[in-house]
PDB file of C-alpha atoms in Angstrom:
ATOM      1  CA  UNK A 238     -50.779  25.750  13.331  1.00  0.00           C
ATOM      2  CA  UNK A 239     -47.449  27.802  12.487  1.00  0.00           C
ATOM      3  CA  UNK A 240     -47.450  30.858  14.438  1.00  0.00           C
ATOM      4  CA  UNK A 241     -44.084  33.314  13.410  1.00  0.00           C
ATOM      5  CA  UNK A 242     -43.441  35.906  16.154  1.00  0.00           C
ATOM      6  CA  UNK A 243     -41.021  39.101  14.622  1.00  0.00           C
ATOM      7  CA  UNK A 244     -39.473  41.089  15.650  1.00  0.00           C
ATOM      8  CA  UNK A 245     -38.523  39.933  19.548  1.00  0.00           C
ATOM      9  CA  UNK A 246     -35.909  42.161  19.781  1.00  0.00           C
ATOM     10  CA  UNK A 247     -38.270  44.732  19.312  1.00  0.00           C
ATOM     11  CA  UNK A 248     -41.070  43.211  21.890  1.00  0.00           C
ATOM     12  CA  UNK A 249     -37.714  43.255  23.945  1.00  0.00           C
ATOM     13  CA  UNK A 250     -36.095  46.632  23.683  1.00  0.00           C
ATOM     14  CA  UNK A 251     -39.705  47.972  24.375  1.00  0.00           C
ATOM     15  CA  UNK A 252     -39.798  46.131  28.164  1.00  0.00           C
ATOM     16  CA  UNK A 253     -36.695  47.725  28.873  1.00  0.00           C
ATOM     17  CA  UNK A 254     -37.586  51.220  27.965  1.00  0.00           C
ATOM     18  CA  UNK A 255     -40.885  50.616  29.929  1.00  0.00           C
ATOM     19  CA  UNK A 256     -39.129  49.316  32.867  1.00  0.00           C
ATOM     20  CA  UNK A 257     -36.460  52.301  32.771  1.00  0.00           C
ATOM     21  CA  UNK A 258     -39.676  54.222  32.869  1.00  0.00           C
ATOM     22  CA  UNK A 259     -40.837  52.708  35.895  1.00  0.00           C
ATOM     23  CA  UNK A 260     -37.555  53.097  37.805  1.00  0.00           C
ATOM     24  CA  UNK A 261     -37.321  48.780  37.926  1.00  0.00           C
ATOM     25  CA  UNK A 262     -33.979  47.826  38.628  1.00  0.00           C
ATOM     26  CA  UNK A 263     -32.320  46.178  36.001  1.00  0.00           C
ATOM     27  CA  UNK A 264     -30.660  43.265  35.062  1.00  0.00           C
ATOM     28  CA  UNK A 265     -28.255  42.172  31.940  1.00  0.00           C
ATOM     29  CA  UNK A 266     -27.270  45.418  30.025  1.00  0.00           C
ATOM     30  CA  UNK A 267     -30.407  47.521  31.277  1.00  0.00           C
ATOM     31  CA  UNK A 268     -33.101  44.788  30.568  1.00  0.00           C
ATOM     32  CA  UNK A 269     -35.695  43.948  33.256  1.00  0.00           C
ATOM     33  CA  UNK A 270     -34.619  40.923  35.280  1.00  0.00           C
ATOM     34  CA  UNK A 271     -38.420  39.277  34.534  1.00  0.00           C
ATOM     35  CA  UNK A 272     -38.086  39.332  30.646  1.00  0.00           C
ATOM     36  CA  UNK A 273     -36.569  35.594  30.829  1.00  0.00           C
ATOM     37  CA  UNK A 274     -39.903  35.152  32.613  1.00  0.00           C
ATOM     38  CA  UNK A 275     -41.600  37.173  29.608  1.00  0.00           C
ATOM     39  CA  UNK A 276     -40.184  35.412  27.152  1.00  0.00           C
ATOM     40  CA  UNK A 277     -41.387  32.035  28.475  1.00  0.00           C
ATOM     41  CA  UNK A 278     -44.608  32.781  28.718  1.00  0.00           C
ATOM     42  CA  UNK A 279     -44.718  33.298  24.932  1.00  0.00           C
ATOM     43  CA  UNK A 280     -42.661  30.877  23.922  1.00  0.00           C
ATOM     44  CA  UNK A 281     -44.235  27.666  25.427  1.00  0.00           C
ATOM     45  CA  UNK A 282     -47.570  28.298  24.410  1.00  0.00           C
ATOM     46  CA  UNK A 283     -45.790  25.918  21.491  1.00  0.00           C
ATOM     47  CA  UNK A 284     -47.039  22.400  22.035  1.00  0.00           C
ATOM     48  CA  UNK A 285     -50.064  20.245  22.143  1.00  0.00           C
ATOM     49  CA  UNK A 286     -53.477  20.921  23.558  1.00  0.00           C
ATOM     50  CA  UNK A 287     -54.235  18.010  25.707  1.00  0.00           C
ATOM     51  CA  UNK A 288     -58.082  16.732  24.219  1.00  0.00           C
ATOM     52  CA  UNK A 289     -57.112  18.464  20.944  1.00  0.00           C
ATOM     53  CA  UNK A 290     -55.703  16.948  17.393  1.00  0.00           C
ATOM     54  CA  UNK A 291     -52.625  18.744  15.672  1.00  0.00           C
ATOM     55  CA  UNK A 292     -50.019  21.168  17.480  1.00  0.00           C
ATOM     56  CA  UNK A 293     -48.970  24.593  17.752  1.00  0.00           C
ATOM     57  CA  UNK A 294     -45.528  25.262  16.515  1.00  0.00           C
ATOM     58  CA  UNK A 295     -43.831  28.920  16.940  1.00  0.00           C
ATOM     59  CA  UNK A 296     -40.622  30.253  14.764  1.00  0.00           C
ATOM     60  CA  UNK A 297     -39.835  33.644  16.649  1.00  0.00           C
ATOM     61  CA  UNK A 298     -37.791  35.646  14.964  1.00  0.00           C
ATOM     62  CA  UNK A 299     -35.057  38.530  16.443  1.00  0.00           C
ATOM     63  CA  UNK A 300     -31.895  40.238  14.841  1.00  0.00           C
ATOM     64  CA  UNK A 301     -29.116  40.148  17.673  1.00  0.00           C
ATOM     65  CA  UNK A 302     -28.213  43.143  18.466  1.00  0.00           C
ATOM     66  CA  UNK A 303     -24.581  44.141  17.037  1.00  0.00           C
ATOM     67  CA  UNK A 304     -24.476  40.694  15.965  1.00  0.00           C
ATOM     68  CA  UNK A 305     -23.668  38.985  19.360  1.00  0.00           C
ATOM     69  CA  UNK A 306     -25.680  35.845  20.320  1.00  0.00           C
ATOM     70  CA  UNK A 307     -24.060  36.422  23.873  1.00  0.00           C
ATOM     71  CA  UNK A 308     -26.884  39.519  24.224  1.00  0.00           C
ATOM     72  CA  UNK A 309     -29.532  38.534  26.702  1.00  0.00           C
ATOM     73  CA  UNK A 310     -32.407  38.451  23.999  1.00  0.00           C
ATOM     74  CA  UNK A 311     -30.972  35.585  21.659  1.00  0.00           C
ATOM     75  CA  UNK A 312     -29.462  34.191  24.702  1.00  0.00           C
ATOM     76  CA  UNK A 313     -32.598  33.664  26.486  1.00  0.00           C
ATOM     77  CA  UNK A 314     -34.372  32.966  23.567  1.00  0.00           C
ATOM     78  CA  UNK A 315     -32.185  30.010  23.012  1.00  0.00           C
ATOM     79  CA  UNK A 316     -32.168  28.900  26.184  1.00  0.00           C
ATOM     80  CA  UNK A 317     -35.915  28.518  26.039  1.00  0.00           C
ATOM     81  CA  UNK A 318     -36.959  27.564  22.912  1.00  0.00           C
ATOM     82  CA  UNK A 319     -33.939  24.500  23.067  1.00  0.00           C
ATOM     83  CA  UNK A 320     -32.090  25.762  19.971  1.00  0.00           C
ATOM     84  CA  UNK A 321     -31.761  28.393  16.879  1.00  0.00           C
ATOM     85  CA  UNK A 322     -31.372  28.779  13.150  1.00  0.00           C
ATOM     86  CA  UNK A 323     -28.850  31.737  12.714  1.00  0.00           C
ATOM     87  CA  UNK A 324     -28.276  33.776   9.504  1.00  0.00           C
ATOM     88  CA  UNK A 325     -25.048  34.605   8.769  1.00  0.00           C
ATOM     89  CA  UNK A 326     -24.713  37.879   6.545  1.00  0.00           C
ATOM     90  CA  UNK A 327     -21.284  36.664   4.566  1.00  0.00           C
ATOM     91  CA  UNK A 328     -23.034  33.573   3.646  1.00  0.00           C
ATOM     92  CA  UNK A 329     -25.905  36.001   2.222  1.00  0.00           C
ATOM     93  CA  UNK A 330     -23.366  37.840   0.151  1.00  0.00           C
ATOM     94  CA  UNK A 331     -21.938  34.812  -1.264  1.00  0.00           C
ATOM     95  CA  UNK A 332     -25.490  34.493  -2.470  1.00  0.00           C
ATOM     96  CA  UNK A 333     -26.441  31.213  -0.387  1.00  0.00           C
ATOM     97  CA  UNK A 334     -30.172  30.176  -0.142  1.00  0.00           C
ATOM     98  CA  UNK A 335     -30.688  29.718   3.006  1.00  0.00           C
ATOM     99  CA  UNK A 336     -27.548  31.766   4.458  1.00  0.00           C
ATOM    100  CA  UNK A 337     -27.442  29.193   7.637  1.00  0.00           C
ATOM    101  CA  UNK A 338     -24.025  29.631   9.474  1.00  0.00           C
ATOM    102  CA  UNK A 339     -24.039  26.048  10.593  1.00  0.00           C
ATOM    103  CA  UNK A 340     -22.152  26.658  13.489  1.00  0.00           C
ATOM    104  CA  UNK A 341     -23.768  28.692  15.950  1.00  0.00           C
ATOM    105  CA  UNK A 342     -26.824  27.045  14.709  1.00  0.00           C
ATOM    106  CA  UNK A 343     -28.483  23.553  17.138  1.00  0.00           C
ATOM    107  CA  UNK A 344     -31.278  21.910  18.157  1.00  0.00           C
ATOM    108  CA  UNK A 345     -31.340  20.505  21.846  1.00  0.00           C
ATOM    109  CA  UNK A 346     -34.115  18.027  20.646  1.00  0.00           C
ATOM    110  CA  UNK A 347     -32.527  16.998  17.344  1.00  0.00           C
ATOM    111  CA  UNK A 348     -31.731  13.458  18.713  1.00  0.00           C
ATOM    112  CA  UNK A 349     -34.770  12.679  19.837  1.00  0.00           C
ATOM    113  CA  UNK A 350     -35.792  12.743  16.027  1.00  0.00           C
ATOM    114  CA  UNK A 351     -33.370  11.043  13.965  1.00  0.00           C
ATOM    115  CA  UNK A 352     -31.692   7.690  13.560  1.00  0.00           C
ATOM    116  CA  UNK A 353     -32.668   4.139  12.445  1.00  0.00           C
ATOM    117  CA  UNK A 354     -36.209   3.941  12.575  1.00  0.00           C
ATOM    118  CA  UNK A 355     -36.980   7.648  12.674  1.00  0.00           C
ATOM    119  CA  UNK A 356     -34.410   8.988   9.293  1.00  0.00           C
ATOM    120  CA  UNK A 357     -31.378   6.878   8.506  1.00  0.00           C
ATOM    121  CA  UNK A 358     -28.953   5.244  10.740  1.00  0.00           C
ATOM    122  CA  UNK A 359     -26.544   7.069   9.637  1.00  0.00           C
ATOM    123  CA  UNK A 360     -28.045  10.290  10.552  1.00  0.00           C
ATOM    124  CA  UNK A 361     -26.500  11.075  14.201  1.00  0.00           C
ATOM    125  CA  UNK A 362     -22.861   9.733  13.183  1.00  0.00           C
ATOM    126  CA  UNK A 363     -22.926  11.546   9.681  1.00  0.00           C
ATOM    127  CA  UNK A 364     -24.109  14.967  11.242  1.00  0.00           C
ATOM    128  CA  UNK A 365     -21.168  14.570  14.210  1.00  0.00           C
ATOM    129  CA  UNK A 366     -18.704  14.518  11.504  1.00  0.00           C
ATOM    130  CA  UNK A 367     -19.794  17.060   8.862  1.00  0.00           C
ATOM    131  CA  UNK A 368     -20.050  19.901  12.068  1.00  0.00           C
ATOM    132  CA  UNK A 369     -16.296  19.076  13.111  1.00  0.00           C
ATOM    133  CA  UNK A 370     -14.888  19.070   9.598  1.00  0.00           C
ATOM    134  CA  UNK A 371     -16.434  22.007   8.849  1.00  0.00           C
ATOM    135  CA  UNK A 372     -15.237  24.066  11.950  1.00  0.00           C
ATOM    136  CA  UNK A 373     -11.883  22.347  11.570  1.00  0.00           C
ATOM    137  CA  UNK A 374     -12.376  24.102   7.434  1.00  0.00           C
ATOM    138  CA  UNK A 375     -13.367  27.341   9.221  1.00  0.00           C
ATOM    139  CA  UNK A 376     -10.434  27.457  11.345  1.00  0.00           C
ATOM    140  CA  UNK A 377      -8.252  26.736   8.552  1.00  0.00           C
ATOM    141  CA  UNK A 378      -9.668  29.345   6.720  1.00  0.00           C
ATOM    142  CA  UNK A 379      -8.197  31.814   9.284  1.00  0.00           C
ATOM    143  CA  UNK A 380      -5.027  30.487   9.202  1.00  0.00           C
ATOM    144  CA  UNK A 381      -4.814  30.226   5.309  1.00  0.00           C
ATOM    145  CA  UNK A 382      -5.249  34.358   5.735  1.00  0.00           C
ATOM    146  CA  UNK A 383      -1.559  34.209   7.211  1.00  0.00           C
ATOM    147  CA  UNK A 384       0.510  31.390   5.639  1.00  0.00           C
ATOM    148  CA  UNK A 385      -1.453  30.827   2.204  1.00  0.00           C
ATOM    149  CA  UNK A 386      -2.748  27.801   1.365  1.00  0.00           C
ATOM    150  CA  UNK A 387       0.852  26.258  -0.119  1.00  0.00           C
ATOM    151  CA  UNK A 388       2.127  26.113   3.925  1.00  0.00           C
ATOM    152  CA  UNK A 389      -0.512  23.696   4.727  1.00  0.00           C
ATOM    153  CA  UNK A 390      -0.655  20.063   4.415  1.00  0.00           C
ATOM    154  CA  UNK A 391      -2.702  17.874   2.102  1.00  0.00           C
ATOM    155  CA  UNK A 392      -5.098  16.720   4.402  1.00  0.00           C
ATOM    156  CA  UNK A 393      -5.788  20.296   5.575  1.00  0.00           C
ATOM    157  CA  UNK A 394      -5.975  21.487   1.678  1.00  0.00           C
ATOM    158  CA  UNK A 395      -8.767  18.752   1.703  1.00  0.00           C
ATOM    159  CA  UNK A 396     -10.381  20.360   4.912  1.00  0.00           C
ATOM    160  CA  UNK A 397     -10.831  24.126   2.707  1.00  0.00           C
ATOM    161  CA  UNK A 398     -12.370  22.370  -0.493  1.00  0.00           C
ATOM    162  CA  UNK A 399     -14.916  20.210   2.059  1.00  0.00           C
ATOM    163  CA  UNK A 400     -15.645  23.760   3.786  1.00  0.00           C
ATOM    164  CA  UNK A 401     -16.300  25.429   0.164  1.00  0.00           C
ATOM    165  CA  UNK A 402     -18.220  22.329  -1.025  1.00  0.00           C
ATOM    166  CA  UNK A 403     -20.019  22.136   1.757  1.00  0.00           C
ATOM    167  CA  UNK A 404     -21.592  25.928   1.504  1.00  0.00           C
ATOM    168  CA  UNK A 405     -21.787  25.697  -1.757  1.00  0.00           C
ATOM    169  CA  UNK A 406     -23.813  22.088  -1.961  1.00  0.00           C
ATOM    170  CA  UNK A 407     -24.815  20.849   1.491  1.00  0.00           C
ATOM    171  CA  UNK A 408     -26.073  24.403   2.697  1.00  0.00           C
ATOM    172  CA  UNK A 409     -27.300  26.484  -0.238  1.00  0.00           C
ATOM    173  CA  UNK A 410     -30.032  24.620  -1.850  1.00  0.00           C
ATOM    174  CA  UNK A 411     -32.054  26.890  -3.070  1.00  0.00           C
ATOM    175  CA  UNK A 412     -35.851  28.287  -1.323  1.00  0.00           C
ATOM    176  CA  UNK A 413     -37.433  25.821  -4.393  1.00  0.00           C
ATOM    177  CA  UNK A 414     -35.732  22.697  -3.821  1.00  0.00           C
ATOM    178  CA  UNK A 415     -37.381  19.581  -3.424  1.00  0.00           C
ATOM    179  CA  UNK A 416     -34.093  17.670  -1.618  1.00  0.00           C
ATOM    180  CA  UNK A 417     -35.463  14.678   0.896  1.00  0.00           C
ATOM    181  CA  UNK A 418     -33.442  13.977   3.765  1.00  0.00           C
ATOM    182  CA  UNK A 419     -32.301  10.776   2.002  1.00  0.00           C
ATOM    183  CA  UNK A 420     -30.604  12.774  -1.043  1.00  0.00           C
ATOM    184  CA  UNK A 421     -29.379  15.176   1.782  1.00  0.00           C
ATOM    185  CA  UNK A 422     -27.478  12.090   3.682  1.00  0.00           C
ATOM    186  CA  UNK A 423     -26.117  11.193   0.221  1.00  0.00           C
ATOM    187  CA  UNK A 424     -24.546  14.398  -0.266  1.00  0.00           C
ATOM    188  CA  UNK A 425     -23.265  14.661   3.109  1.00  0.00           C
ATOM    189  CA  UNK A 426     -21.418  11.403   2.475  1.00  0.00           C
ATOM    190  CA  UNK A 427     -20.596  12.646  -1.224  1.00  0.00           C
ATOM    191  CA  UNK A 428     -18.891  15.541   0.761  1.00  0.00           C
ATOM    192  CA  UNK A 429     -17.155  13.742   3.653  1.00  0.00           C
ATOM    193  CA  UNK A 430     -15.658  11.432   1.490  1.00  0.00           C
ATOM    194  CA  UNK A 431     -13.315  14.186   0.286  1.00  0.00           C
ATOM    195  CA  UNK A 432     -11.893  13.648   3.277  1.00  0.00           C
ATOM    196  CA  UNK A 433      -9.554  10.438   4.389  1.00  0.00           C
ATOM    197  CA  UNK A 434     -11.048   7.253   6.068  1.00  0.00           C
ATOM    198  CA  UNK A 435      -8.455   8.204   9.584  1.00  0.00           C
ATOM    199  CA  UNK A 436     -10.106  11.537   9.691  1.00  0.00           C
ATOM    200  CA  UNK A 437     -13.488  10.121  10.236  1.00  0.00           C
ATOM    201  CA  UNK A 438     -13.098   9.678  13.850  1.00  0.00           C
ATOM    202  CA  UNK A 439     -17.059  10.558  14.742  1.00  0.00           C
ATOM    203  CA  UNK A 440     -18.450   7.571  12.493  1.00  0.00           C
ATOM    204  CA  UNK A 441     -18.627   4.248  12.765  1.00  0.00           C
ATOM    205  CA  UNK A 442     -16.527   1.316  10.882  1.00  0.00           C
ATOM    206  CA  UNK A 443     -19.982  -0.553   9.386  1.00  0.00           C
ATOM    207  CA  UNK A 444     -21.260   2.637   8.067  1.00  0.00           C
ATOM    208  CA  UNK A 445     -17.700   4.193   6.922  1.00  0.00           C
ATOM    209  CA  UNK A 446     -18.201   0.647   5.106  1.00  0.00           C
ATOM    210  CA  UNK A 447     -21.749   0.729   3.465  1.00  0.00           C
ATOM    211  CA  UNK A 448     -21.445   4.999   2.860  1.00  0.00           C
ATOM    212  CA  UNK A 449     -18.209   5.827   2.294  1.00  0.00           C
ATOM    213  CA  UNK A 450     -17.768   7.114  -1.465  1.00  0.00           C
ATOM    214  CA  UNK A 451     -14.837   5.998  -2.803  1.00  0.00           C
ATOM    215  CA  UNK A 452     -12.573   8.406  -4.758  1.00  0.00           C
ATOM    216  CA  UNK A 453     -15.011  10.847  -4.456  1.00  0.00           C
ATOM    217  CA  UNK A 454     -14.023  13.532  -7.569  1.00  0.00           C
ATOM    218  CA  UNK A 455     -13.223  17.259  -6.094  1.00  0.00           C
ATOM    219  CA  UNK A 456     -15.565  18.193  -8.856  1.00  0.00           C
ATOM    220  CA  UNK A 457     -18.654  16.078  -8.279  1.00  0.00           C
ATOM    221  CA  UNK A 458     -21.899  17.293  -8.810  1.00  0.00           C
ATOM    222  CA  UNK A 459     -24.217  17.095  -5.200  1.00  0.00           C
ATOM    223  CA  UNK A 460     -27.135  19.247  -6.723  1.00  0.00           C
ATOM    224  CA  UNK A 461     -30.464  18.046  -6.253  1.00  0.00           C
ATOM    225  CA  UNK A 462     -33.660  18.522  -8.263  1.00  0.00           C
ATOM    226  CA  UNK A 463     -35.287  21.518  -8.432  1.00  0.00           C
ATOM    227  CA  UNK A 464     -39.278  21.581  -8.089  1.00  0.00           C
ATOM    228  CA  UNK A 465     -42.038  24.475  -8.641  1.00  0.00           C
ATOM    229  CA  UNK A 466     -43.294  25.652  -5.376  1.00  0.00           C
ATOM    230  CA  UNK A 467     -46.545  25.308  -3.793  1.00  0.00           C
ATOM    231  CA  UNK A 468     -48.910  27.994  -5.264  1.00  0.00           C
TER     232      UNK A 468
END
């Protein structure tokens, strides 16, 4: 069973008002110091009923308030539910399906679930790299605002096309792709090859050996097939 919970922040901003109206003393920013406690109780209904087949799986969804994932209700929410998806509103404008900001996003379970055996064994190593060379491309981008792009070196030229690849092929997929997590492995690898073999510090020498894709063209195509959804 898929259960989506929205809007917390809404469930959320209501306990405050009610505990302003009860005189409660608060805690972070005006909230009631039991909503952590709240929050809990909700959230780990998720889970298996022991005697029962099949699960109970629960996406809340909350906008952060003024767009700061430091506020106590996507805070806590993270906290609890051991990770987050995040939206990011620039990726949205650049017309991205799904907007993901990579990022801020994580799973504190994600490596219970993938590797040899489970995915690919590539999977842990390959995902290590691709989030550090594309917050080394972010922070590039930043500085690229200042000098221009003809200060930097080659290798960090190579950083801004993997960032812009990897948005425009890795993340945006469209909602009605059919992409299997081999194919997304492949492009991952189609992407980090841009990069030089020394800058792959995060994967190992055997599978730099069996995955690495040689002169991988700045142009490549990484799409995947597209397939009619589910009526």
């Amino acid at each position: 069973m898929l259960t989506i919970l929205t809007d917390m922040t809404n469930y959320c901003e209501a306990l405050r008002e009610i505990g302003a109206a009860r005189e409660e003393v608060p805690g972070r920013r005006g909230y009631p110091g039991y909503m952590y406690t709240d929050l809990a109780q909700l959230y780990e209904r998720a889970g298996r009923i022991d005697g029962r087949e099949g699960s109970v799986t629960q996406i809340p969804i909350l906008t952060m308030p003024g767009e700061d994932d430091t506020h106590p209700i996507p805070d806590l929410t993270g906290y609890i539910t051991e990770g987050q998806i995040v939206m990011d509103r620039d990726l949205d404008s650049k017309g991205m399906e799904p907007p993901v900001n990579v990022l801020p996003s994580l799973s504190r379970l994600m490596d219970d679930g993938i590797g040899e055996g489970l995915t690919r064994e590539d999977h842990g190593d390959l995902k290590d790299q691709l989030f550090a060379a594309y917050a080394q491309g972010e922070d590039l981008r930043d500085l690229v605002n200042i000098v221009g792009r003809e200060a930097l070196s080659e290798t960090d030229n190579k950083y801004l096309d993997f960032a812009d690849r990897f948005e425009t092929e890795f993340v945006d997929q469209g909602f009605r792709t059919n992409r299997d997590i081999d194919q997304t492995l492949d492009i991952g690898w189609e992407l980090i090859s841009l990069l030089p073999k020394t800058e792959l510090n995060r994967i190992g020498e055997d599978l730099i050996e069996e995955y690495y894709v040689e002169d991988a063209g700045v142009d490549g195509d990484a799409g995947s097939e597209e397939a009619p959804a589910d009526d």
